[in-house]
Each structure stands twice: as structure tokens, then as C-alpha cells.
Amino acid sequence: MTSIDRTKPVMVTGATGYVAGRLVEKLLNEGLTVHAAVRNPDDKEKLKYLDTIAAKSKGTIKYFKADLLTPGSYNQAMKGCELVYHTASPFTVSVKDPQKDLVDPALKGTRNVLESVNDTTEVKRVVLTSSCVSIFGDTKDILSYPGKIATEDNWNTSSSLKHQPYGYSKVLAEKEAWKINRSQNRWDMVVINPSLVIGPGINPNGTSESFSIIKMLGDGSLKSGAPGFDFGLVDVRDVALAHYNAGFIPEANGRNIIAADHRTMLQLAETLSNKFGNKYKFPNKSVPKFMVWLMASTVGMKRKFISRNIPYPWVFDNSKSIQELGINYRSVDDSVVEFFQQIVDSGSIK
Ligand code: NAP
């Protein structure tokens, strides 16, 4: 049981990110002082969204320069904080060098942040942003789990540097975080494991992979049909609330799957086309698995990925998040519509 003093500052790593933006907004609206650790505090263009929220809120934001790969660079931002949110980690699937671009920042970055936590005696709780990809790598994995359902007891054992390296980076980082947490007894840790996050961010030009996936539904990339992938989905504002509650509910603990529902790509496209009509190039049929498999390299996918993710559904248990973190999930259909509207308004789909 950990109780956090709300008069003390709260630190957020990767405060410029899509998920972190909504978390910082919530913290500021609750009147807290946020120590926002960012790579470049001089990037006024990127920080203007946080600044606008801060100006209208009861809270205060202070920026600190820090990089996941620079040892000790989070020390300054952490000073005086009882609660640390570690959200920073690259979320992208198109990388040249998975070790350097994904695993190093995720794993070394987590070590770096938690070493600073060990050195900062005020810290009582860390909330770590992991992912559902730390629970399973491919949706086919779920079939081998007890009850054929993904729960907080499961771990991704199928990802590697060559296959699903983003999932690999997240599972390595989360395991390392638990190892460091268990080697001491001053601070506790609550882990947030979101599915694919959707819904409007505070920055309409976000670079998180969430934007590319939803954009792809209407920009013509899938005009010949939607591959039969299924996604677990959750609104970014629910993910922010889960982080907030994980920080301040004294009994919050362990891993927490944060996912509202699941939809196939075609179902998402149908929801969007019901709302936006034929103004955008939504797919209106699915592509058979063997066709996706045959065309794999032309669409930049690996055959193993297709084999292990089509047509297996995301089946997960989100009851812990409802009962212990008090999340009352928004409709993912409303979230995808609002998100797509934001992407259109930003001018990135014609
Ligand atoms: P995002 O918008 O790309 O945010 C990533 C954040 O990490 C950015 O603030 C980025 O800073 C920071 N970062 C990356 N490399 C860094 C480095 N070397 N040093 C310092 N900061 C660095 O992505 P997101 O979707 O919000 O993801 C945030 C977290 O949520 C990640 O841990 C991700 O794995 C997790 N997550 C996301 C989803 C999803 O669907 N979006 C689902 C599950 C879990 P810059 O702004 O300077 O680049």
C-alpha cells in the first residue's frame, strides 16, 4: 500500500509522446506539478500542446532534458518526486536496426530510469508503461495460454530481434524492470499493459505507430482489401486514466491489461465508412490469408508474421483493470471515429 503526497511533483518520462500527452493533461488538471522529462526542451513546436494544457489547468509543468541512453540524465527531473511514470520507449515497427532502434532504448532506458529511482530516496512508486505485446507476441500465442485467453499471468515468449522486435523490446524491458524492482523494497511498481491505443491525442501530428495504423484504413493503402488482422483496442484517455489511478490508488499492483475490446481491420473500416461514407478509401472486403501471405514482401510484411496473426483474435481478460483500477471503458467504435477525424483534420489524409 503506497500513498503519494499530491503536493510533491510527479515525473513523466517521454512526456512528448501520444500516451504521455493525455497522462500529463490528467495530472495537470488534477492540480499536480509535473516534471516532464523530454529529449529536447527547446523544441517549442512539440511542447506547445503541453504548454496550452498547462496554461488552462490548475497544475504546473516543468521541463527537464533527458535521454533514455544517457546514464543519470533523469536524476534532475526525479528530484523530490514520490511518483515516477516511465512511458518513454520507441513505438514503431519500421526500423532498420531493431537492437539499436528498439531494444537499446527500451531495455537500457528502463535500466537507466530505474537506477535513478534507486538513487532518489523520495521515490515510493513507479508506474511503468509496458504493453499487451509483453503478454503475447503473436495472436496465435493466445491459443496456447490456459483457457485460450491472455491474462496478466502470461508472458510473450515468441518475439525476438528477427520476429516482432517491438514486442521483444517491451517484454525485455518489463522483465528487467521487475528484476530491478524486486532487488529492493523501498519503491513499488505498477505496470500498465495497453493494447493498441487509439483516440485523439493532444498533438494531432503524433508520430506513434497508432496514427499510422488508423491512417492506413482510409488513405488507400488497403484499397484492394483488409488483411484479417484483429486488434485489441483502447482509448488513449482510458490509458491515461489507468496510469493516473495506478499512481494514486494505494492498493494498485502488478501488471494490468488495459484493453476495451477487439476489432478486425475490416470491422474498423466498416465503422469508419458508416460515419464518413465514401469520402475516403476504406476497404470494403477482406483479403484471404493466402493472398496476404503471397504478397507479404510487396506489402512489407514477413510471412511468419502473417501466419501467426491471421485470423487469430485478441482474446483477453481486462477484469483486473475494471475492478482494481476503476476503468469504465469508452466505446472503441467512438474512439476510432474521433481518432480518424483528428487525423483528417491534421491534413495527413486527403
Ligand atoms: P510515442 O508517441 O512515439 O511516444 C514515445 C515517447 O518516447 C516519446 O516521448 C519519445 O520522445 C520518447 N522516446 C523515444 N526514444 C527516446 C529516447 N532515446 N530518449 C528519451 N525519450 C525517448 O508513442 P506512444 O504510443 O505514446 O508510446 C508511449 C509508450 O506506450 C511506449 O512505452 C509504448 O511502448 C507504449 N504503448 C503504446 C501503445 C500504442 O498503441 N500507442 C500500446 C501499448 C503500449 P520524442 O518525442 O523526443 O521522440
Tab-separated table of N, CA, C and O in Angstrom, residues 180-286:
chain	number	residue	atom	x	y	z
A	180	ILE	N	14.701	-5.349	-11.299
A	180	ILE	CA	15.263	-4.233	-10.511
A	180	ILE	C	14.341	-3.920	-9.328
A	180	ILE	O	14.797	-3.711	-8.199
A	181	ASN	N	13.040	-3.929	-9.584
A	181	ASN	CA	12.087	-3.640	-8.507
A	181	ASN	C	12.223	-4.656	-7.368
A	181	ASN	O	12.210	-4.287	-6.184
A	182	ARG	N	12.390	-5.934	-7.746
A	182	ARG	CA	12.424	-6.985	-6.706
A	182	ARG	C	13.748	-7.035	-5.956
A	182	ARG	O	13.856	-7.728	-4.939
A	183	SER	N	14.735	-6.288	-6.448
A	183	SER	CA	16.027	-6.315	-5.746
A	183	SER	C	16.085	-5.267	-4.629
A	183	SER	O	17.130	-5.058	-4.044
A	184	GLN	N	14.978	-4.614	-4.378
A	184	GLN	CA	14.946	-3.623	-3.278
A	184	GLN	C	13.535	-3.632	-2.671
A	184	GLN	O	12.643	-4.295	-3.191
A	185	ASN	N	13.338	-2.879	-1.577
A	185	ASN	CA	11.968	-2.844	-1.034
A	185	ASN	C	11.509	-1.434	-0.644
A	185	ASN	O	10.596	-1.287	0.148
A	186	ARG	N	12.145	-0.404	-1.222
A	186	ARG	CA	11.695	0.955	-0.896
A	186	ARG	C	10.537	1.412	-1.785
A	186	ARG	O	9.599	2.032	-1.321
A	187	TRP	N	10.599	1.110	-3.081
A	187	TRP	CA	9.553	1.580	-4.012
A	187	TRP	C	8.817	0.388	-4.623
A	187	TRP	O	9.406	-0.670	-4.848
A	188	ASP	N	7.502	0.583	-4.838
A	188	ASP	CA	6.757	-0.494	-5.500
A	188	ASP	C	6.525	-0.123	-6.963
A	188	ASP	O	6.839	0.993	-7.399
A	189	MET	N	6.013	-1.069	-7.725
A	189	MET	CA	5.839	-0.820	-9.168
A	189	MET	C	4.478	-1.341	-9.616
A	189	MET	O	4.035	-2.409	-9.188
A	190	VAL	N	3.823	-0.544	-10.455
A	190	VAL	CA	2.570	-0.965	-11.078
A	190	VAL	C	2.813	-0.877	-12.585
A	190	VAL	O	3.341	0.129	-13.077
A	191	VAL	N	2.455	-1.940	-13.299
A	191	VAL	CA	2.710	-1.960	-14.740
A	191	VAL	C	1.385	-1.855	-15.494
A	191	VAL	O	0.398	-2.500	-15.143
A	192	ILE	N	1.406	-1.013	-16.524
A	192	ILE	CA	0.239	-0.817	-17.389
A	192	ILE	C	0.547	-1.526	-18.712
A	192	ILE	O	1.571	-1.242	-19.341
A	193	ASN	N	-0.336	-2.441	-19.121
A	193	ASN	CA	-0.125	-3.218	-20.351
A	193	ASN	C	-1.255	-2.918	-21.342
A	193	ASN	O	-2.229	-3.669	-21.442
A	194	PRO	N	-1.133	-1.795	-22.084
A	194	PRO	CA	-2.226	-1.459	-23.008
A	194	PRO	C	-2.172	-2.274	-24.299
A	194	PRO	O	-1.101	-2.678	-24.750
A	195	SER	N	-3.366	-2.458	-24.883
A	195	SER	CA	-3.455	-2.991	-26.252
A	195	SER	C	-3.163	-1.822	-27.199
A	195	SER	O	-2.621	-0.804	-26.761
A	196	LEU	N	-3.537	-1.939	-28.466
A	196	LEU	CA	-3.310	-0.811	-29.383
A	196	LEU	C	-4.138	0.388	-28.901
A	196	LEU	O	-5.338	0.278	-28.681
A	197	VAL	N	-3.444	1.507	-28.749
A	197	VAL	CA	-4.087	2.716	-28.227
A	197	VAL	C	-4.584	3.559	-29.402
A	197	VAL	O	-3.849	3.760	-30.377
A	198	ILE	N	-5.831	4.000	-29.307
A	198	ILE	CA	-6.412	4.860	-30.351
A	198	ILE	C	-7.130	6.032	-29.675
A	198	ILE	O	-7.230	6.075	-28.455
A	199	GLY	N	-7.643	6.929	-30.492
A	199	GLY	CA	-8.373	8.085	-29.941
A	199	GLY	C	-7.516	9.329	-30.055
A	199	GLY	O	-6.290	9.245	-30.177
A	200	PRO	N	-8.145	10.486	-30.010
A	200	PRO	CA	-7.408	11.734	-30.244
A	200	PRO	C	-6.351	12.021	-29.199
A	200	PRO	O	-6.604	11.939	-28.002
A	201	GLY	N	-5.168	12.375	-29.676
A	201	GLY	CA	-4.081	12.764	-28.780
A	201	GLY	C	-4.104	14.268	-28.588
A	201	GLY	O	-4.845	14.980	-29.272
A	202	ILE	N	-3.263	14.773	-27.680
A	202	ILE	CA	-3.220	16.231	-27.505
A	202	ILE	C	-2.488	16.886	-28.687
A	202	ILE	O	-2.695	18.041	-28.971
A	203	ASN	N	-1.627	16.107	-29.344
A	203	ASN	CA	-0.898	16.582	-30.523
A	203	ASN	C	-1.460	15.867	-31.753
A	203	ASN	O	-1.285	14.657	-31.896
A	204	PRO	N	-2.142	16.598	-32.647
A	204	PRO	CA	-2.776	15.934	-33.798
A	204	PRO	C	-1.777	15.354	-34.793
A	204	PRO	O	-2.161	14.577	-35.666
A	205	ASN	N	-0.500	15.729	-34.637
A	205	ASN	CA	0.514	15.224	-35.571
A	205	ASN	C	1.427	14.208	-34.901
A	205	ASN	O	2.629	14.189	-35.137
A	206	GLY	N	0.857	13.363	-34.059
A	206	GLY	CA	1.662	12.380	-33.329
A	206	GLY	C	2.418	11.445	-34.260
A	206	GLY	O	1.991	11.207	-35.396
A	207	THR	N	3.534	10.925	-33.764
A	207	THR	CA	4.340	10.022	-34.592
A	207	THR	C	4.255	8.581	-34.110
A	207	THR	O	4.901	7.697	-34.656
A	208	SER	N	3.456	8.345	-33.062
A	208	SER	CA	3.265	6.971	-32.579
A	208	SER	C	2.689	6.109	-33.700
A	208	SER	O	1.946	6.599	-34.560
A	209	GLU	N	3.018	4.819	-33.689
A	209	GLU	CA	2.511	3.884	-34.699
A	209	GLU	C	0.975	3.847	-34.706
A	209	GLU	O	0.362	3.506	-35.713
A	210	SER	N	0.337	4.198	-33.594
A	210	SER	CA	-1.133	4.236	-33.537
A	210	SER	C	-1.690	5.076	-34.683
A	210	SER	O	-2.691	4.717	-35.307
A	211	PHE	N	-1.047	6.221	-34.962
A	211	PHE	CA	-1.527	7.119	-36.017
A	211	PHE	C	-1.421	6.440	-37.386
A	211	PHE	O	-2.353	6.503	-38.180
A	212	SER	N	-0.269	5.781	-37.645
A	212	SER	CA	-0.085	5.159	-38.971
A	212	SER	C	-1.092	4.041	-39.205
A	212	SER	O	-1.590	3.885	-40.319
A	213	ILE	N	-1.387	3.264	-38.149
A	213	ILE	CA	-2.293	2.121	-38.335
A	213	ILE	C	-3.702	2.615	-38.687
A	213	ILE	O	-4.332	2.119	-39.618
A	214	ILE	N	-4.177	3.618	-37.984
A	214	ILE	CA	-5.544	4.095	-38.245
A	214	ILE	C	-5.596	4.888	-39.557
A	214	ILE	O	-6.550	4.765	-40.338
A	215	LYS	N	-4.531	5.619	-39.840
A	215	LYS	CA	-4.472	6.375	-41.109
A	215	LYS	C	-4.579	5.426	-42.315
A	215	LYS	O	-5.278	5.689	-43.290
A	216	MET	N	-3.865	4.278	-42.177
A	216	MET	CA	-3.822	3.294	-43.253
A	216	MET	C	-5.231	2.810	-43.664
A	216	MET	O	-5.460	2.434	-44.800
A	217	LEU	N	-6.175	2.859	-42.725
A	217	LEU	CA	-7.526	2.384	-43.028
A	217	LEU	C	-8.223	3.256	-44.073
A	217	LEU	O	-9.151	2.801	-44.743
A	218	GLY	N	-7.780	4.516	-44.201
A	218	GLY	CA	-8.506	5.406	-45.104
A	218	GLY	C	-7.662	6.094	-46.155
A	218	GLY	O	-8.176	6.923	-46.910
A	219	ASP	N	-6.368	5.773	-46.209
A	219	ASP	CA	-5.528	6.518	-47.166
A	219	ASP	C	-5.288	5.771	-48.474
A	219	ASP	O	-4.476	6.192	-49.294
A	220	GLY	N	-5.986	4.655	-48.656
A	220	GLY	CA	-5.859	3.923	-49.922
A	220	GLY	C	-4.876	2.769	-49.852
A	220	GLY	O	-4.831	1.930	-50.753
A	221	SER	N	-4.113	2.663	-48.738
A	221	SER	CA	-3.140	1.553	-48.625
A	221	SER	C	-3.847	0.198	-48.701
A	221	SER	O	-3.248	-0.791	-49.110
A	222	LEU	N	-5.120	0.145	-48.264
A	222	LEU	CA	-5.820	-1.143	-48.209
A	222	LEU	C	-6.945	-1.191	-49.246
A	222	LEU	O	-7.954	-1.866	-49.052
A	223	LYS	N	-6.772	-0.454	-50.353
A	223	LYS	CA	-7.901	-0.368	-51.291
A	223	LYS	C	-8.271	-1.727	-51.911
A	223	LYS	O	-9.413	-1.948	-52.265
A	224	SER	N	-7.301	-2.668	-51.961
A	224	SER	CA	-7.662	-3.977	-52.515
A	224	SER	C	-8.247	-4.915	-51.454
A	224	SER	O	-8.605	-6.046	-51.747
A	225	GLY	N	-8.365	-4.447	-50.220
A	225	GLY	CA	-9.000	-5.257	-49.168
A	225	GLY	C	-8.191	-5.226	-47.884
A	225	GLY	O	-7.006	-4.884	-47.892
A	226	ALA	N	-8.869	-5.581	-46.785
A	226	ALA	CA	-8.205	-5.535	-45.475
A	226	ALA	C	-7.673	-6.914	-45.114
A	226	ALA	O	-8.410	-7.900	-45.191
A	227	PRO	N	-6.402	-7.010	-44.695
A	227	PRO	CA	-5.909	-8.288	-44.175
A	227	PRO	C	-6.673	-8.637	-42.893
A	227	PRO	O	-7.127	-7.736	-42.193
A	228	GLY	N	-6.813	-9.930	-42.608
A	228	GLY	CA	-7.661	-10.349	-41.475
A	228	GLY	C	-7.020	-10.229	-40.102
A	228	GLY	O	-7.186	-11.121	-39.261
A	229	PHE	N	-6.303	-9.139	-39.857
A	229	PHE	CA	-5.721	-8.944	-38.519
A	229	PHE	C	-6.796	-8.468	-37.553
A	229	PHE	O	-7.697	-7.713	-37.929
A	230	ASP	N	-6.640	-8.881	-36.295
A	230	ASP	CA	-7.543	-8.448	-35.232
A	230	ASP	C	-6.719	-7.614	-34.253
A	230	ASP	O	-5.551	-7.924	-34.009
A	231	PHE	N	-7.319	-6.565	-33.730
A	231	PHE	CA	-6.603	-5.687	-32.789
A	231	PHE	C	-7.367	-5.558	-31.485
A	231	PHE	O	-8.574	-5.298	-31.510
A	232	GLY	N	-6.649	-5.656	-30.365
A	232	GLY	CA	-7.192	-5.202	-29.093
A	232	GLY	C	-7.070	-3.695	-29.108
A	232	GLY	O	-6.068	-3.159	-29.595
A	233	LEU	N	-8.085	-3.009	-28.616
A	233	LEU	CA	-8.113	-1.546	-28.750
A	233	LEU	C	-8.512	-0.885	-27.445
A	233	LEU	O	-9.314	-1.436	-26.672
A	234	VAL	N	-7.988	0.325	-27.247
A	234	VAL	CA	-8.362	1.091	-26.055
A	234	VAL	C	-8.149	2.570	-26.343
A	234	VAL	O	-7.222	2.934	-27.075
A	235	ASP	N	-9.016	3.396	-25.778
A	235	ASP	CA	-8.893	4.840	-25.988
A	235	ASP	C	-7.734	5.403	-25.162
A	235	ASP	O	-7.523	5.032	-24.001
A	236	VAL	N	-7.017	6.351	-25.772
A	236	VAL	CA	-5.838	6.945	-25.127
A	236	VAL	C	-6.211	7.628	-23.803
A	236	VAL	O	-5.416	7.651	-22.857
A	237	ARG	N	-7.448	8.143	-23.704
A	237	ARG	CA	-7.843	8.804	-22.447
A	237	ARG	C	-8.092	7.774	-21.351
A	237	ARG	O	-7.866	8.041	-20.169
A	238	ASP	N	-8.527	6.566	-21.731
A	238	ASP	CA	-8.665	5.492	-20.733
A	238	ASP	C	-7.279	4.997	-20.281
A	238	ASP	O	-7.081	4.642	-19.120
A	239	VAL	N	-6.342	4.978	-21.217
A	239	VAL	CA	-4.975	4.557	-20.864
A	239	VAL	C	-4.360	5.574	-19.890
A	239	VAL	O	-3.698	5.208	-18.912
A	240	ALA	N	-4.636	6.850	-20.155
A	240	ALA	CA	-4.124	7.898	-19.256
A	240	ALA	C	-4.734	7.739	-17.863
A	240	ALA	O	-4.021	7.818	-16.850
A	241	LEU	N	-6.038	7.485	-17.808
A	241	LEU	CA	-6.694	7.320	-16.507
A	241	LEU	C	-6.144	6.088	-15.775
A	241	LEU	O	-5.939	6.113	-14.556
A	242	ALA	N	-5.873	5.033	-16.529
A	242	ALA	CA	-5.300	3.825	-15.913
A	242	ALA	C	-3.944	4.151	-15.288
A	242	ALA	O	-3.638	3.716	-14.166
A	243	HIS	N	-3.132	4.939	-15.995
A	243	HIS	CA	-1.835	5.351	-15.437
A	243	HIS	C	-2.056	6.195	-14.175
A	243	HIS	O	-1.398	5.997	-13.149
A	244	TYR	N	-2.956	7.155	-14.295
A	244	TYR	CA	-3.196	8.061	-13.165
A	244	TYR	C	-3.623	7.235	-11.934
A	244	TYR	O	-3.038	7.365	-10.848
A	245	ASN	N	-4.616	6.376	-12.130
A	245	ASN	CA	-5.107	5.573	-10.993
A	245	ASN	C	-4.044	4.606	-10.481
A	245	ASN	O	-3.951	4.353	-9.275
A	246	ALA	N	-3.232	4.088	-11.382
A	246	ALA	CA	-2.155	3.183	-10.951
A	246	ALA	C	-1.173	3.925	-10.051
A	246	ALA	O	-0.546	3.341	-9.168
A	247	GLY	N	-1.052	5.219	-10.270
A	247	GLY	CA	-0.151	6.014	-9.431
A	247	GLY	C	-0.737	6.329	-8.065
A	247	GLY	O	-0.025	6.310	-7.057
A	248	PHE	N	-2.037	6.594	-8.027
A	248	PHE	CA	-2.600	7.147	-6.795
A	248	PHE	C	-3.482	6.187	-5.999
A	248	PHE	O	-3.847	6.501	-4.869
A	249	ILE	N	-3.887	5.053	-6.567
A	249	ILE	CA	-4.647	4.081	-5.760
A	249	ILE	C	-3.623	3.294	-4.939
A	249	ILE	O	-2.769	2.597	-5.505
A	250	PRO	N	-3.650	3.417	-3.602
A	250	PRO	CA	-2.597	2.787	-2.793
A	250	PRO	C	-2.457	1.283	-3.056
A	250	PRO	O	-1.346	0.767	-3.087
A	251	GLU	N	-3.583	0.591	-3.299
A	251	GLU	CA	-3.529	-0.877	-3.460
A	251	GLU	C	-3.165	-1.315	-4.881
A	251	GLU	O	-3.054	-2.523	-5.141
A	252	ALA	N	-3.040	-0.391	-5.835
A	252	ALA	CA	-2.737	-0.788	-7.225
A	252	ALA	C	-1.469	-1.644	-7.211
A	252	ALA	O	-0.549	-1.409	-6.419
A	253	ASN	N	-1.413	-2.627	-8.083
A	253	ASN	CA	-0.275	-3.563	-8.018
A	253	ASN	C	-0.097	-4.306	-9.330
A	253	ASN	O	-1.018	-4.369	-10.162
A	254	GLY	N	1.052	-4.905	-9.494
A	254	GLY	CA	1.336	-5.883	-10.548
A	254	GLY	C	1.115	-5.365	-11.962
A	254	GLY	O	1.249	-4.175	-12.245
A	255	ARG	N	0.784	-6.313	-12.845
A	255	ARG	CA	0.539	-5.994	-14.255
A	255	ARG	C	-0.954	-5.741	-14.451
A	255	ARG	O	-1.777	-6.318	-13.728
A	256	ASN	N	-1.283	-4.938	-15.430
A	256	ASN	CA	-2.686	-4.602	-15.658
A	256	ASN	C	-2.965	-4.482	-17.150
A	256	ASN	O	-2.479	-3.533	-17.800
A	257	ILE	N	-3.731	-5.425	-17.689
A	257	ILE	CA	-4.135	-5.339	-19.105
A	257	ILE	C	-5.139	-4.201	-19.239
A	257	ILE	O	-6.142	-4.148	-18.510
A	258	ILE	N	-4.838	-3.275	-20.164
A	258	ILE	CA	-5.718	-2.121	-20.393
A	258	ILE	C	-6.191	-2.226	-21.845
A	258	ILE	O	-5.472	-1.850	-22.781
A	259	ALA	N	-7.375	-2.781	-22.029
A	259	ALA	CA	-7.917	-3.005	-23.371
A	259	ALA	C	-9.434	-3.036	-23.243
A	259	ALA	O	-9.960	-3.676	-22.327
A	260	ALA	N	-10.113	-2.343	-24.152
A	260	ALA	CA	-11.573	-2.254	-24.027
A	260	ALA	C	-12.258	-3.369	-24.805
A	260	ALA	O	-13.214	-3.981	-24.331
A	261	ASP	N	-11.793	-3.610	-26.024
A	261	ASP	CA	-12.499	-4.535	-26.914
A	261	ASP	C	-11.560	-4.887	-28.050
A	261	ASP	O	-10.435	-4.390	-28.107
A	262	HIS	N	-12.039	-5.723	-28.983
A	262	HIS	CA	-11.201	-6.005	-30.148
A	262	HIS	C	-12.025	-5.922	-31.428
A	262	HIS	O	-13.229	-6.135	-31.411
A	263	ARG	N	-11.334	-5.573	-32.524
A	263	ARG	CA	-11.990	-5.434	-33.823
A	263	ARG	C	-11.008	-5.875	-34.905
A	263	ARG	O	-9.804	-5.632	-34.789
A	264	THR	N	-11.557	-6.449	-35.983
A	264	THR	CA	-10.693	-6.723	-37.134
A	264	THR	C	-10.499	-5.411	-37.906
A	264	THR	O	-11.264	-4.453	-37.729
A	265	MET	N	-9.522	-5.441	-38.807
A	265	MET	CA	-9.301	-4.251	-39.648
A	265	MET	C	-10.555	-3.927	-40.445
A	265	MET	O	-10.924	-2.769	-40.599
A	266	LEU	N	-11.221	-4.987	-40.950
A	266	LEU	CA	-12.417	-4.742	-41.757
A	266	LEU	C	-13.537	-4.138	-40.902
A	266	LEU	O	-14.236	-3.219	-41.347
A	267	GLN	N	-13.690	-4.616	-39.679
A	267	GLN	CA	-14.725	-4.043	-38.799
A	267	GLN	C	-14.443	-2.554	-38.536
A	267	GLN	O	-15.355	-1.736	-38.531
A	268	LEU	N	-13.168	-2.224	-38.315
A	268	LEU	CA	-12.817	-0.813	-38.089
A	268	LEU	C	-13.146	0.021	-39.334
A	268	LEU	O	-13.708	1.110	-39.238
A	269	ALA	N	-12.806	-0.554	-40.502
A	269	ALA	CA	-13.069	0.167	-41.757
A	269	ALA	C	-14.570	0.355	-41.948
A	269	ALA	O	-15.023	1.419	-42.401
A	270	GLU	N	-15.365	-0.657	-41.575
A	270	GLU	CA	-16.826	-0.530	-41.726
A	270	GLU	C	-17.381	0.573	-40.813
A	270	GLU	O	-18.235	1.351	-41.214
A	271	THR	N	-16.849	0.620	-39.582
A	271	THR	CA	-17.284	1.677	-38.645
A	271	THR	C	-16.976	3.045	-39.241
A	271	THR	O	-17.800	3.969	-39.207
A	272	LEU	N	-15.777	3.177	-39.816
A	272	LEU	CA	-15.379	4.469	-40.383
A	272	LEU	C	-16.204	4.794	-41.617
A	272	LEU	O	-16.645	5.929	-41.815
A	273	SER	N	-16.476	3.764	-42.443
A	273	SER	CA	-17.224	4.074	-43.657
A	273	SER	C	-18.684	4.383	-43.338
A	273	SER	O	-19.296	5.225	-44.001
A	274	ASN	N	-19.237	3.809	-42.250
A	274	ASN	CA	-20.600	4.189	-41.835
A	274	ASN	C	-20.649	5.654	-41.438
A	274	ASN	O	-21.656	6.327	-41.620
A	275	LYS	N	-19.566	6.152	-40.901
A	275	LYS	CA	-19.543	7.531	-40.424
A	275	LYS	C	-19.153	8.518	-41.541
A	275	LYS	O	-19.744	9.577	-41.689
A	276	PHE	N	-18.118	8.138	-42.325
A	276	PHE	CA	-17.563	9.106	-43.286
A	276	PHE	C	-17.999	8.830	-44.733
A	276	PHE	O	-17.594	9.553	-45.640
A	277	GLY	N	-18.798	7.766	-44.946
A	277	GLY	CA	-19.252	7.447	-46.309
A	277	GLY	C	-18.085	7.082	-47.203
A	277	GLY	O	-17.087	6.526	-46.748
A	278	ASN	N	-18.188	7.427	-48.491
A	278	ASN	CA	-17.111	7.020	-49.411
A	278	ASN	C	-16.125	8.158	-49.692
A	278	ASN	O	-15.482	8.199	-50.732
A	279	LYS	N	-16.028	9.080	-48.735
A	279	LYS	CA	-15.108	10.209	-48.903
A	279	LYS	C	-13.638	9.754	-48.858
A	279	LYS	O	-12.760	10.394	-49.412
A	280	TYR	N	-13.385	8.657	-48.143
A	280	TYR	CA	-12.011	8.135	-48.026
A	280	TYR	C	-11.984	6.706	-48.549
A	280	TYR	O	-13.034	6.092	-48.730
A	281	LYS	N	-10.735	6.209	-48.769
A	281	LYS	CA	-10.613	4.907	-49.459
A	281	LYS	C	-10.593	3.744	-48.468
A	281	LYS	O	-9.581	3.056	-48.305
A	282	PHE	N	-11.722	3.527	-47.778
A	282	PHE	CA	-11.779	2.426	-46.814
A	282	PHE	C	-11.932	1.097	-47.549
A	282	PHE	O	-12.686	1.028	-48.521
A	283	PRO	N	-11.280	0.041	-47.072
A	283	PRO	CA	-11.503	-1.273	-47.697
A	283	PRO	C	-12.921	-1.749	-47.388
A	283	PRO	O	-13.449	-1.465	-46.318
A	284	ASN	N	-13.559	-2.439	-48.352
A	284	ASN	CA	-14.912	-2.951	-48.087
A	284	ASN	C	-14.980	-4.471	-48.169
A	284	ASN	O	-16.047	-5.059	-48.180
A	285	LYS	N	-13.794	-5.091	-48.248
A	285	LYS	CA	-13.761	-6.570	-48.220
A	285	LYS	C	-12.456	-7.000	-47.570
A	285	LYS	O	-11.535	-6.190	-47.422
A	286	SER	N	-12.431	-8.302	-47.213
A	286	SER	CA	-11.168	-8.773	-46.654
A	286	SER	C	-10.353	-9.504	-47.700
A	286	SER	O	-10.904	-10.025	-48.669
